[in-house]
């Protein structure tokens, strides 16, 4: 068996079809919305890497702090021989787990980007030639079929990405994750925590304007892929804390009334002055709430860790 395999479960044309469907549905409803996954073309991914290094953006540093401090505990609690990572990207943070999991035989990174998977996979094989890497080009929100790998297995979903799903979507996602896990398998989940509004808003509206540029990049993606004529300068970046829902909303607010044409969808979209387009929800969590959501699908809490400042949590659940 090759130490590095790549399996595609996502159709070649899925990205284009999904973008067209999301733009058509999102821009013809009220209020208008777009899913945050469309931020991440090459430029968007580079901008997000810049965001993670900003003083205001604490989640990446906080999660890394926990991983560095607790990787050995995670390894001891799971005894994992297979590590599965959803939304693996560069697999950068996961390297702390790979170092700690001394019984690990197989790593299964899952991402929609074949380029990211191949770059990360070749880098890991160079450093760990005995490790089997079986990459999956897949959209984990659509349901997932995993390769046959040795147990116990640890499924990691890091970065607080779970916050991009609203409650009904989270319930469906957690149910699908539970269906992948056998008795003795574990889930490691990264969640950003509820905290003061000023800290939260600053993390999504930095002084240098990098997040604003990242937010507007979704318009550039639609322009390029669907031949639209969005003018990013016609919108202001907005980060809003919803106290009732306990989530941050990123929005784009139209500066003036205007119409955007998207010829490939035969669509004209009218924006009123001040009208807002929601581009991301980023939910923040409390320990009792996330444990209740996972208990509802049959996953039992094992450990709860936070960084020293209590800003971010990694939690371990067992099937």
C-alpha positions as a Python dict, from the first residue, in 0.01 Angstrom:
ca = {
    (1, 'X'): (0, 0, 0),
    (2, 'X'): (127, 347, -88),
    (3, 'X'): (195, 571, 214),
    (4, 'X'): (-2, 849, 41),
    (5, 'X'): (-339, 796, -125),
    (6, 'X'): (-588, 1054, -251),
    (7, 'X'): (-954, 961, -299),
    (8, 'X'): (-1208, 1195, -456),
    (9, 'X'): (-1568, 1168, -337),
    (10, 'X'): (-1655, 1520, -457),
    (11, 'X'): (-1754, 1542, -826),
    (12, 'X'): (-1520, 1749, -1043),
    (13, 'X'): (-1793, 2003, -1120),
    (14, 'X'): (-1937, 2014, -768),
    (15, 'X'): (-1774, 2344, -673),
    (16, 'X'): (-1913, 2531, -972),
    (17, 'X'): (-2259, 2381, -927),
    (18, 'X'): (-2261, 2458, -555),
    (19, 'X'): (-2150, 2818, -609),
    (20, 'X'): (-2421, 2877, -867),
    (21, 'X'): (-2686, 2725, -641),
    (22, 'X'): (-2572, 2916, -331),
    (23, 'X'): (-2553, 3252, -510),
    (24, 'X'): (-2893, 3208, -677),
    (25, 'X'): (-3063, 3101, -353),
    (26, 'X'): (-2882, 3346, -125),
    (27, 'X'): (-2919, 3661, -333),
    (28, 'X'): (-3287, 3607, -416),
    (29, 'X'): (-3404, 3567, -57),
    (30, 'X'): (-3462, 3831, 209),
    (31, 'X'): (-3242, 3901, 392),
    (32, 'X'): (-2967, 3817, 143),
    (33, 'X'): (-2700, 3564, 249),
    (34, 'X'): (-2395, 3382, 116),
    (35, 'X'): (-2219, 3083, 278),
    (36, 'X'): (-1872, 3158, 421),
    (37, 'X'): (-1704, 2874, 232),
    (38, 'X'): (-1684, 3101, -75),
    (39, 'X'): (-1431, 3328, 96),
    (40, 'X'): (-1160, 3071, 43),
    (41, 'X'): (-1013, 3093, -302),
    (42, 'X'): (-633, 3133, -316),
    (43, 'X'): (-649, 3503, -228),
    (44, 'X'): (-908, 3448, 45),
    (45, 'X'): (-701, 3172, 202),
    (46, 'X'): (-394, 3398, 201),
    (47, 'X'): (-594, 3678, 363),
    (48, 'X'): (-721, 3440, 631),
    (49, 'X'): (-364, 3337, 709),
    (50, 'X'): (-292, 3707, 765),
    (51, 'X'): (-596, 3733, 992),
    (52, 'X'): (-473, 3450, 1214),
    (53, 'X'): (-156, 3649, 1286),
    (54, 'X'): (-339, 3970, 1384),
    (55, 'X'): (-334, 4086, 1746),
    (56, 'X'): (-714, 4104, 1755),
    (57, 'X'): (-768, 3751, 1624),
    (58, 'X'): (-710, 3527, 1926),
    (59, 'X'): (-875, 3190, 1826),
    (60, 'X'): (-581, 3043, 1632),
    (61, 'X'): (-327, 3129, 1903),
    (62, 'X'): (-559, 3009, 2180),
    (63, 'X'): (-627, 2674, 2012),
    (64, 'X'): (-258, 2621, 1942),
    (65, 'X'): (-182, 2693, 2308),
    (66, 'X'): (-423, 2417, 2413),
    (67, 'X'): (-287, 2169, 2159),
    (68, 'X'): (71, 2229, 2272),
    (69, 'X'): (-24, 2187, 2637),
    (70, 'X'): (-270, 1899, 2604),
    (71, 'X'): (-168, 1687, 2303),
    (72, 'X'): (-18, 1419, 2528),
    (73, 'X'): (-339, 1403, 2732),
    (74, 'X'): (-546, 1376, 2415),
    (75, 'X'): (-325, 1093, 2294),
    (76, 'X'): (-346, 909, 2628),
    (77, 'X'): (-725, 949, 2646),
    (78, 'X'): (-789, 824, 2292),
    (79, 'X'): (-512, 575, 2210),
    (80, 'X'): (-589, 659, 1850),
    (81, 'X'): (-440, 453, 1569),
    (82, 'X'): (-624, 661, 1306),
    (83, 'X'): (-660, 1040, 1306),
    (84, 'X'): (-930, 1187, 1079),
    (85, 'X'): (-932, 1566, 1035),
    (86, 'X'): (-1224, 1752, 882),
    (87, 'X'): (-1133, 2070, 695),
    (88, 'X'): (-765, 1985, 729),
    (89, 'X'): (-623, 2256, 501),
    (90, 'X'): (-247, 2274, 555),
    (91, 'X'): (-264, 2026, 848),
    (92, 'X'): (-43, 2271, 1038),
    (93, 'X'): (-205, 2259, 1383),
    (94, 'X'): (-261, 1883, 1355),
    (95, 'X'): (113, 1822, 1361),
    (96, 'X'): (106, 1866, 1739),
    (97, 'X'): (-139, 1575, 1760),
    (98, 'X'): (58, 1367, 1512),
    (99, 'X'): (367, 1406, 1728),
    (100, 'X'): (180, 1301, 2044),
    (101, 'X'): (-13, 1004, 1901),
    (102, 'X'): (262, 744, 1931),
    (103, 'X'): (35, 455, 1823),
    (104, 'X'): (-89, 637, 1514),
    (105, 'X'): (-81, 438, 1189),
    (106, 'X'): (-308, 635, 955),
    (107, 'X'): (-395, 1001, 900),
    (108, 'X'): (-708, 1085, 698),
    (109, 'X'): (-720, 1458, 608),
    (110, 'X'): (-1053, 1569, 456),
    (111, 'X'): (-1083, 1889, 253),
    (112, 'X'): (-1244, 2023, -64),
    (113, 'X'): (-906, 2148, -192),
    (114, 'X'): (-701, 1882, -369),
    (115, 'X'): (-405, 2122, -385),
    (116, 'X'): (-402, 2175, -9),
    (117, 'X'): (-434, 1802, 56),
    (118, 'X'): (-149, 1707, -175),
    (119, 'X'): (85, 1976, -42),
    (120, 'X'): (17, 1881, 320),
    (121, 'X'): (30, 1509, 249),
    (122, 'X'): (366, 1515, 73),
    (123, 'X'): (508, 1730, 352),
    (124, 'X'): (391, 1484, 618),
    (125, 'X'): (521, 1181, 433),
    (126, 'X'): (863, 1344, 403),
    (127, 'X'): (871, 1392, 781),
    (128, 'X'): (695, 1068, 879),
    (129, 'X'): (764, 802, 614),
    (130, 'X'): (597, 528, 822),
    (131, 'X'): (265, 714, 843),
    (132, 'X'): (-12, 612, 604),
    (133, 'X'): (-186, 923, 469),
    (134, 'X'): (-520, 868, 295),
    (135, 'X'): (-652, 1207, 185),
    (136, 'X'): (-1019, 1255, 96),
    (137, 'X'): (-1133, 1527, -144),
    (138, 'X'): (-1478, 1567, 4),
    (139, 'X'): (-1733, 1810, 146),
    (140, 'X'): (-1791, 1685, 500),
    (141, 'X'): (-2119, 1880, 526),
    (142, 'X'): (-2268, 1647, 263),
    (143, 'X'): (-2208, 1330, 459),
    (144, 'X'): (-1888, 1132, 446),
    (145, 'X'): (-1772, 778, 376),
    (146, 'X'): (-1444, 701, 548),
    (147, 'X'): (-1183, 447, 436),
    (148, 'X'): (-1133, 130, 636),
    (149, 'X'): (-866, 221, 892),
    (150, 'X'): (-753, 73, 1224),
    (151, 'X'): (-928, 178, 1544),
    (152, 'X'): (-964, 338, 1779),
    (153, 'X'): (-1011, 646, 1565),
    (154, 'X'): (-996, 1013, 1662),
    (155, 'X'): (-1199, 1253, 1447),
    (156, 'X'): (-1077, 1613, 1484),
    (157, 'X'): (-1274, 1922, 1383),
    (158, 'X'): (-1061, 2218, 1485),
    (159, 'X'): (-1047, 2593, 1440),
    (160, 'X'): (-1393, 2677, 1569),
    (161, 'X'): (-1536, 2610, 1221),
    (162, 'X'): (-1837, 2441, 1384),
    (163, 'X'): (-1952, 2796, 1467),
    (164, 'X'): (-2025, 2861, 1099),
    (165, 'X'): (-2324, 2625, 1122),
    (166, 'X'): (-2654, 2745, 1265),
    (167, 'X'): (-2821, 2517, 1526),
    (168, 'X'): (-3023, 2303, 1282),
    (169, 'X'): (-2715, 2255, 1063),
    (170, 'X'): (-2504, 2166, 1367),
    (171, 'X'): (-2756, 1904, 1479),
    (172, 'X'): (-2748, 1739, 1136),
    (173, 'X'): (-2368, 1759, 1125),
    (174, 'X'): (-2321, 1608, 1471),
    (175, 'X'): (-2561, 1328, 1381),
    (176, 'X'): (-2360, 1250, 1068),
    (177, 'X'): (-2034, 1255, 1267),
    (178, 'X'): (-2180, 1016, 1524),
    (179, 'X'): (-2270, 774, 1245),
    (180, 'X'): (-1902, 758, 1146),
    (181, 'X'): (-1778, 662, 1491),
    (182, 'X'): (-1762, 310, 1634),
    (183, 'X'): (-1766, 238, 2008),
    (184, 'X'): (-1437, 362, 2155),
    (185, 'X'): (-1380, 621, 1881),
    (186, 'X'): (-1355, 987, 1982),
    (187, 'X'): (-1435, 1338, 1857),
    (188, 'X'): (-1203, 1631, 1930),
    (189, 'X'): (-1388, 1960, 1878),
    (190, 'X'): (-1258, 2317, 1873),
    (191, 'X'): (-1505, 2585, 1988),
    (192, 'X'): (-1471, 2958, 2042),
    (193, 'X'): (-1631, 3065, 2369),
    (194, 'X'): (-1873, 3341, 2462),
    (195, 'X'): (-1687, 3644, 2598),
    (196, 'X'): (-1714, 4022, 2609),
    (197, 'X'): (-1855, 4191, 2300),
    (198, 'X'): (-1558, 4422, 2243),
    (199, 'X'): (-1313, 4133, 2216),
    (200, 'X'): (-1542, 3939, 1983),
    (201, 'X'): (-1616, 4227, 1749),
    (202, 'X'): (-1249, 4330, 1729),
    (203, 'X'): (-1156, 3976, 1621),
    (204, 'X'): (-1382, 4018, 1315),
    (205, 'X'): (-1319, 4388, 1248),
    (206, 'X'): (-946, 4445, 1287),
    (207, 'X'): (-789, 4791, 1281),
    (208, 'X'): (-579, 4710, 972),
    (209, 'X'): (-885, 4618, 766),
    (210, 'X'): (-765, 4270, 669),
    (211, 'X'): (-1095, 4108, 772),
    (212, 'X'): (-1286, 4367, 570),
    (213, 'X'): (-1081, 4276, 263),
    (214, 'X'): (-1136, 3907, 335),
    (215, 'X'): (-1511, 3963, 364),
    (216, 'X'): (-1530, 4153, 35),
    (217, 'X'): (-1327, 3883, -139),
    (218, 'X'): (-1643, 3675, -172),
    (219, 'X'): (-1768, 3936, -419),
    (220, 'X'): (-1450, 3902, -624),
    (221, 'X'): (-1498, 3524, -630),
    (222, 'X'): (-1851, 3566, -770),
    (223, 'X'): (-1728, 3821, -1024),
    (224, 'X'): (-1459, 3586, -1151),
    (225, 'X'): (-1655, 3261, -1147),
    (226, 'X'): (-1999, 3386, -1252),
    (227, 'X'): (-1909, 3694, -1459),
    (228, 'X'): (-2084, 3924, -1210),
    (229, 'X'): (-2019, 4297, -1178),
    (230, 'X'): (-2004, 4347, -800),
    (231, 'X'): (-1801, 4653, -698),
    (232, 'X'): (-1645, 4561, -362),
    (233, 'X'): (-1590, 4932, -293),
    (234, 'X'): (-1968, 4979, -298),
    (235, 'X'): (-1998, 4781, 27),
    (236, 'X'): (-1882, 4836, 386),
    (237, 'X'): (-1766, 4554, 610),
    (238, 'X'): (-1979, 4502, 923),
    (239, 'X'): (-1915, 4275, 1224),
    (240, 'X'): (-2223, 4247, 1450),
    (241, 'X'): (-2257, 4062, 1782),
    (242, 'X'): (-2603, 3906, 1819),
    (243, 'X'): (-2650, 3877, 2196),
    (244, 'X'): (-2959, 3658, 2171),
    (245, 'X'): (-2809, 3402, 1933),
    (246, 'X'): (-2459, 3443, 2080),
    (247, 'X'): (-2291, 3464, 1744),
    (248, 'X'): (-2097, 3712, 1534),
    (249, 'X'): (-2244, 3800, 1196),
    (250, 'X'): (-2020, 3930, 921),
    (251, 'X'): (-2212, 4138, 673),
    (252, 'X'): (-2156, 4358, 370),
    (253, 'X'): (-2360, 4680, 376),
    (254, 'X'): (-2445, 4854, 48),
    (255, 'X'): (-2332, 5217, 52),
    (256, 'X'): (-2586, 5324, -210),
    (257, 'X'): (-2881, 5178, -396),
    (258, 'X'): (-2757, 4986, -699),
    (259, 'X'): (-2809, 4675, -911),
    (260, 'X'): (-2563, 4389, -958),
    (261, 'X'): (-2584, 4179, -1275),
    (262, 'X'): (-2483, 3811, -1282),
    (263, 'X'): (-2514, 3711, -1649),
    (264, 'X'): (-2428, 3343, -1604),
    (265, 'X'): (-2732, 3310, -1377),
    (266, 'X'): (-2946, 3547, -1585),
    (267, 'X'): (-2991, 3741, -1262),
    (268, 'X'): (-3008, 4107, -1162),
    (269, 'X'): (-2988, 4175, -788),
    (270, 'X'): (-3112, 4505, -645),
    (271, 'X'): (-2951, 4644, -328),
    (272, 'X'): (-3113, 4927, -133),
    (273, 'X'): (-2888, 5185, 34),
    (274, 'X'): (-2787, 5040, 370),
    (275, 'X'): (-2909, 4689, 283),
    (276, 'X'): (-2693, 4415, 435),
    (277, 'X'): (-2577, 4084, 287),
    (278, 'X'): (-2483, 3827, 555),
    (279, 'X'): (-2168, 3637, 463),
    (280, 'X'): (-2087, 3450, 784),
    (281, 'X'): (-2226, 3338, 1117),
    (282, 'X'): (-1964, 3251, 1378),
    (283, 'X'): (-2135, 3106, 1685),
    (284, 'X'): (-1970, 3120, 2026),
    (285, 'X'): (-2031, 2847, 2281),
    (286, 'X'): (-2067, 2761, 2647),
    (287, 'X'): (-1957, 2425, 2789),
    (288, 'X'): (-2304, 2314, 2898),
    (289, 'X'): (-2454, 2402, 2562),
    (290, 'X'): (-2207, 2216, 2340),
    (291, 'X'): (-2211, 1912, 2570),
    (292, 'X'): (-2591, 1901, 2548),
    (293, 'X'): (-2582, 1919, 2168),
    (294, 'X'): (-2342, 1625, 2149),
    (295, 'X'): (-2522, 1423, 2416),
    (296, 'X'): (-2832, 1450, 2197),
    (297, 'X'): (-2658, 1239, 1930),
    (298, 'X'): (-2500, 991, 2172),
    (299, 'X'): (-2154, 1138, 2228),
    (300, 'X'): (-2036, 1152, 2590),
    (301, 'X'): (-1801, 1424, 2722),
    (302, 'X'): (-1458, 1303, 2832),
    (303, 'X'): (-1243, 1616, 2871),
    (304, 'X'): (-1280, 1995, 2843),
    (305, 'X'): (-971, 2211, 2803),
    (306, 'X'): (-936, 2587, 2757),
    (307, 'X'): (-643, 2818, 2701),
    (308, 'X'): (-515, 3003, 3008),
    (309, 'X'): (-735, 3306, 2937),
    (310, 'X'): (-1048, 3092, 2888),
    (311, 'X'): (-1115, 3221, 2539),
    (312, 'X'): (-1127, 2897, 2340),
    (313, 'X'): (-1195, 2531, 2416),
    (314, 'X'): (-1096, 2190, 2291),
    (315, 'X'): (-1334, 1920, 2405),
    (316, 'X'): (-1313, 1545, 2374),
    (317, 'X'): (-1619, 1323, 2332),
    (318, 'X'): (-1646, 946, 2302),
    (319, 'X'): (-1891, 728, 2116),
}
